[in-house]
């Protein structure tokens, strides 16, 4: 299980202070919700944790190791990121999109192995999108795209899943399903 610790993180872009002195330890087994108004810095904080935005000050460690010293590929084995919005360019099938979640586990130019296919199938089942597997991603509704992207994040099997507004655009049934799925992951020791 992975432990992610922020110590005095600030993010400033130009004159704008987006985050100021944020400290928190994300422990295995926790389900944490960031709540605040639009523009409060929730997405920025998630992007900092994924190394997509560099903090202006402070440190982040993963299992005691500075995040800045961990390669993107290795970091992707521990942290999966589900961004807001669900744009995938090109005419990819839902199966291909979900399979991209396994990239951190593959060697260059290697084929998907049986263990990868098991993880992909499990992710399809968990996100309840197996019936969309052979559809083109660009033909899916907004809610279907959101659930396929969740499946992609789940397919990585990373112990930490950072999801930015994972229930946005979903019907009420799937909103509840996604939140229960995230709670189940936390109960099993993931963050």
mmCIF file of C-alpha atoms in Angstrom:
data_model
loop_
_atom_site.group_PDB
_atom_site.id
_atom_site.type_symbol
_atom_site.label_atom_id
_atom_site.label_comp_id
_atom_site.label_asym_id
_atom_site.label_seq_id
_atom_site.Cartn_x
_atom_site.Cartn_y
_atom_site.Cartn_z
ATOM 1 C CA UNK A 1 0.000 0.000 0.000
ATOM 2 C CA UNK A 2 1.192 3.474 -0.826
ATOM 3 C CA UNK A 3 1.421 6.540 1.390
ATOM 4 C CA UNK A 4 1.446 9.997 -0.215
ATOM 5 C CA UNK A 5 2.532 12.967 1.924
ATOM 6 C CA UNK A 6 2.355 16.669 1.069
ATOM 7 C CA UNK A 7 4.404 19.069 3.142
ATOM 8 C CA UNK A 8 3.778 22.797 2.848
ATOM 9 C CA UNK A 9 2.825 22.718 -0.856
ATOM 10 C CA UNK A 10 2.203 26.038 -2.584
ATOM 11 C CA UNK A 11 1.540 26.752 -6.246
ATOM 12 C CA UNK A 12 1.877 30.234 -7.656
ATOM 13 C CA UNK A 13 1.446 31.103 -11.324
ATOM 14 C CA UNK A 14 2.420 34.681 -12.053
ATOM 15 C CA UNK A 15 0.804 36.826 -9.369
ATOM 16 C CA UNK A 16 -1.912 34.239 -8.666
ATOM 17 C CA UNK A 17 -1.467 31.973 -5.630
ATOM 18 C CA UNK A 18 -3.419 28.802 -6.497
ATOM 19 C CA UNK A 19 -2.447 26.763 -3.423
ATOM 20 C CA UNK A 20 -0.940 28.001 -0.184
ATOM 21 C CA UNK A 21 0.875 25.828 2.360
ATOM 22 C CA UNK A 22 -1.065 22.574 1.927
ATOM 23 C CA UNK A 23 0.046 19.658 4.089
ATOM 24 C CA UNK A 24 -1.667 16.294 4.323
ATOM 25 C CA UNK A 25 -0.871 12.582 4.512
ATOM 26 C CA UNK A 26 -2.950 10.334 2.255
ATOM 27 C CA UNK A 27 -2.970 6.953 3.954
ATOM 28 C CA UNK A 28 -3.896 3.537 2.534
ATOM 29 C CA UNK A 29 -7.554 2.751 3.070
ATOM 30 C CA UNK A 30 -8.747 6.342 2.941
ATOM 31 C CA UNK A 31 -11.427 7.742 0.675
ATOM 32 C CA UNK A 32 -10.885 11.494 0.632
ATOM 33 C CA UNK A 33 -13.104 14.073 -0.994
ATOM 34 C CA UNK A 34 -11.900 17.568 -1.816
ATOM 35 C CA UNK A 35 -14.769 20.009 -1.484
ATOM 36 C CA UNK A 36 -14.755 23.669 -2.375
ATOM 37 C CA UNK A 37 -16.034 26.258 -4.813
ATOM 38 C CA UNK A 38 -14.926 26.436 -8.441
ATOM 39 C CA UNK A 39 -11.450 27.898 -8.654
ATOM 40 C CA UNK A 40 -10.492 26.860 -5.100
ATOM 41 C CA UNK A 41 -7.536 24.773 -6.334
ATOM 42 C CA UNK A 42 -8.914 21.234 -6.102
ATOM 43 C CA UNK A 43 -7.887 20.241 -9.631
ATOM 44 C CA UNK A 44 -4.551 21.993 -9.217
ATOM 45 C CA UNK A 45 -3.838 19.974 -6.084
ATOM 46 C CA UNK A 46 -4.664 16.729 -7.879
ATOM 47 C CA UNK A 47 -2.388 17.724 -10.780
ATOM 48 C CA UNK A 48 0.407 18.487 -8.315
ATOM 49 C CA UNK A 49 0.025 14.997 -6.844
ATOM 50 C CA UNK A 50 0.326 13.527 -10.355
ATOM 51 C CA UNK A 51 3.372 15.663 -11.189
ATOM 52 C CA UNK A 52 1.450 17.455 -13.944
ATOM 53 C CA UNK A 53 1.909 20.801 -12.154
ATOM 54 C CA UNK A 54 5.086 21.652 -10.263
ATOM 55 C CA UNK A 55 4.668 23.159 -6.823
ATOM 56 C CA UNK A 56 6.315 26.517 -6.220
ATOM 57 C CA UNK A 57 7.400 25.303 -2.793
ATOM 58 C CA UNK A 58 7.065 22.323 -0.504
ATOM 59 C CA UNK A 59 7.681 18.614 -0.921
ATOM 60 C CA UNK A 60 5.687 15.517 -1.804
ATOM 61 C CA UNK A 61 6.779 12.008 -0.939
ATOM 62 C CA UNK A 62 5.479 8.623 -1.990
ATOM 63 C CA UNK A 63 6.390 5.918 0.510
ATOM 64 C CA UNK A 64 9.097 8.250 1.852
ATOM 65 C CA UNK A 65 10.662 8.954 -1.554
ATOM 66 C CA UNK A 66 10.486 12.431 -3.107
ATOM 67 C CA UNK A 67 7.936 12.371 -5.916
ATOM 68 C CA UNK A 68 10.232 14.501 -8.073
ATOM 69 C CA UNK A 69 12.788 11.650 -8.135
ATOM 70 C CA UNK A 70 10.322 8.986 -9.290
ATOM 71 C CA UNK A 71 10.059 8.399 -13.039
ATOM 72 C CA UNK A 72 6.681 9.057 -14.647
ATOM 73 C CA UNK A 73 6.393 5.375 -15.586
ATOM 74 C CA UNK A 74 7.089 4.186 -12.031
ATOM 75 C CA UNK A 75 4.807 6.861 -10.592
ATOM 76 C CA UNK A 76 2.019 5.647 -12.909
ATOM 77 C CA UNK A 77 2.194 2.214 -11.261
ATOM 78 C CA UNK A 78 1.362 3.807 -7.898
ATOM 79 C CA UNK A 79 -0.902 6.695 -8.884
ATOM 80 C CA UNK A 80 -3.709 6.558 -11.415
ATOM 81 C CA UNK A 81 -5.284 9.819 -12.562
ATOM 82 C CA UNK A 82 -8.825 10.321 -13.792
ATOM 83 C CA UNK A 83 -9.014 13.900 -15.096
ATOM 84 C CA UNK A 84 -12.043 16.093 -15.590
ATOM 85 C CA UNK A 85 -13.313 15.869 -19.122
ATOM 86 C CA UNK A 86 -13.013 12.823 -21.267
ATOM 87 C CA UNK A 87 -11.346 13.753 -24.509
ATOM 88 C CA UNK A 88 -9.520 11.028 -26.364
ATOM 89 C CA UNK A 89 -8.484 11.947 -29.850
ATOM 90 C CA UNK A 90 -8.837 9.584 -32.753
ATOM 91 C CA UNK A 91 -11.199 6.738 -33.444
ATOM 92 C CA UNK A 92 -10.158 4.424 -30.616
ATOM 93 C CA UNK A 93 -12.392 1.651 -29.340
ATOM 94 C CA UNK A 94 -13.402 1.645 -25.687
ATOM 95 C CA UNK A 95 -11.289 -1.517 -25.321
ATOM 96 C CA UNK A 96 -8.207 0.328 -26.574
ATOM 97 C CA UNK A 97 -8.872 3.292 -24.270
ATOM 98 C CA UNK A 98 -9.170 1.038 -21.211
ATOM 99 C CA UNK A 99 -6.097 -0.947 -22.302
ATOM 100 C CA UNK A 100 -4.069 2.277 -22.164
ATOM 101 C CA UNK A 101 -4.365 2.009 -18.391
ATOM 102 C CA UNK A 102 -1.907 -0.886 -18.536
ATOM 103 C CA UNK A 103 0.877 1.127 -20.216
ATOM 104 C CA UNK A 104 2.872 1.599 -16.976
ATOM 105 C CA UNK A 105 3.185 -2.194 -16.730
ATOM 106 C CA UNK A 106 4.313 -2.812 -20.305
ATOM 107 C CA UNK A 107 7.802 -2.800 -21.733
ATOM 108 C CA UNK A 108 8.321 -0.795 -24.941
ATOM 109 C CA UNK A 109 6.809 -2.526 -27.988
ATOM 110 C CA UNK A 110 5.503 -5.421 -25.887
ATOM 111 C CA UNK A 111 2.111 -7.048 -26.230
ATOM 112 C CA UNK A 112 -0.618 -7.076 -23.618
ATOM 113 C CA UNK A 113 -0.171 -10.198 -21.491
ATOM 114 C CA UNK A 114 -2.815 -12.409 -19.899
ATOM 115 C CA UNK A 115 -2.295 -10.620 -16.575
ATOM 116 C CA UNK A 116 -2.957 -7.291 -18.296
ATOM 117 C CA UNK A 117 -6.102 -8.647 -19.969
ATOM 118 C CA UNK A 118 -7.362 -9.847 -16.563
ATOM 119 C CA UNK A 119 -6.885 -6.340 -15.128
ATOM 120 C CA UNK A 120 -8.589 -4.789 -18.159
ATOM 121 C CA UNK A 121 -11.554 -7.164 -17.918
ATOM 122 C CA UNK A 122 -11.868 -6.507 -14.179
ATOM 123 C CA UNK A 123 -11.885 -2.747 -14.841
ATOM 124 C CA UNK A 124 -14.601 -3.117 -17.495
ATOM 125 C CA UNK A 125 -16.703 -5.080 -15.005
ATOM 126 C CA UNK A 126 -16.127 -2.672 -12.106
ATOM 127 C CA UNK A 127 -17.067 0.363 -14.196
ATOM 128 C CA UNK A 128 -20.025 -1.527 -15.705
ATOM 129 C CA UNK A 129 -18.973 -0.780 -19.291
ATOM 130 C CA UNK A 130 -18.262 -4.211 -20.750
ATOM 131 C CA UNK A 131 -21.135 -3.755 -23.212
ATOM 132 C CA UNK A 132 -19.253 -0.738 -24.642
ATOM 133 C CA UNK A 133 -15.986 -2.591 -25.214
ATOM 134 C CA UNK A 134 -16.180 -2.635 -29.034
ATOM 135 C CA UNK A 135 -17.767 0.765 -29.511
ATOM 136 C CA UNK A 136 -15.778 3.707 -30.782
ATOM 137 C CA UNK A 137 -14.998 6.073 -27.917
ATOM 138 C CA UNK A 138 -16.114 9.006 -30.062
ATOM 139 C CA UNK A 139 -19.589 7.427 -30.422
ATOM 140 C CA UNK A 140 -20.242 7.236 -26.674
ATOM 141 C CA UNK A 141 -22.391 9.586 -24.624
ATOM 142 C CA UNK A 142 -20.724 11.841 -22.065
ATOM 143 C CA UNK A 143 -21.635 9.521 -19.197
ATOM 144 C CA UNK A 144 -20.434 6.450 -21.091
ATOM 145 C CA UNK A 145 -17.126 8.177 -21.826
ATOM 146 C CA UNK A 146 -16.758 9.052 -18.142
ATOM 147 C CA UNK A 147 -17.257 5.424 -17.127
ATOM 148 C CA UNK A 148 -14.846 4.123 -19.802
ATOM 149 C CA UNK A 149 -12.222 6.600 -18.566
ATOM 150 C CA UNK A 150 -12.832 5.366 -15.014
ATOM 151 C CA UNK A 151 -12.248 1.825 -16.288
ATOM 152 C CA UNK A 152 -8.965 2.998 -17.832
ATOM 153 C CA UNK A 153 -7.874 4.419 -14.469
ATOM 154 C CA UNK A 154 -8.904 1.210 -12.697
ATOM 155 C CA UNK A 155 -7.062 -0.982 -15.223
ATOM 156 C CA UNK A 156 -3.738 0.400 -14.024
ATOM 157 C CA UNK A 157 -4.379 -1.233 -10.629
ATOM 158 C CA UNK A 158 -2.501 1.628 -8.965
ATOM 159 C CA UNK A 159 -3.003 1.723 -5.182
ATOM 160 C CA UNK A 160 -3.777 5.456 -5.340
ATOM 161 C CA UNK A 161 -6.537 6.742 -7.629
ATOM 162 C CA UNK A 162 -6.867 10.503 -8.001
ATOM 163 C CA UNK A 163 -10.223 11.218 -9.575
ATOM 164 C CA UNK A 164 -11.218 14.773 -10.483
ATOM 165 C CA UNK A 165 -15.019 14.998 -10.319
ATOM 166 C CA UNK A 166 -15.541 11.300 -11.166
ATOM 167 C CA UNK A 167 -19.356 11.441 -10.927
ATOM 168 C CA UNK A 168 -19.863 14.541 -13.078
ATOM 169 C CA UNK A 169 -22.078 13.881 -16.082
ATOM 170 C CA UNK A 170 -23.324 10.535 -14.794
ATOM 171 C CA UNK A 171 -26.934 9.599 -14.208
ATOM 172 C CA UNK A 172 -27.931 9.152 -10.520
ATOM 173 C CA UNK A 173 -27.523 5.345 -10.571
ATOM 174 C CA UNK A 174 -23.971 5.554 -11.937
ATOM 175 C CA UNK A 175 -23.051 8.441 -9.624
ATOM 176 C CA UNK A 176 -23.884 6.185 -6.668
ATOM 177 C CA UNK A 177 -22.147 3.223 -8.288
ATOM 178 C CA UNK A 178 -18.917 5.171 -8.821
ATOM 179 C CA UNK A 179 -18.875 6.453 -5.248
ATOM 180 C CA UNK A 180 -19.513 2.939 -3.897
ATOM 181 C CA UNK A 181 -16.765 1.560 -6.148
ATOM 182 C CA UNK A 182 -14.303 4.138 -4.788
ATOM 183 C CA UNK A 183 -15.400 3.329 -1.217
ATOM 184 C CA UNK A 184 -14.840 -0.400 -1.890
ATOM 185 C CA UNK A 185 -11.328 0.353 -3.147
ATOM 186 C CA UNK A 186 -10.614 2.265 0.051
ATOM 187 C CA UNK A 187 -11.964 -0.570 2.215
ATOM 188 C CA UNK A 188 -9.580 -2.932 0.427
ATOM 189 C CA UNK A 189 -6.590 -0.740 1.371
ATOM 190 C CA UNK A 190 -6.316 1.552 -1.643
ATOM 191 C CA UNK A 191 -6.451 5.326 -1.480
#
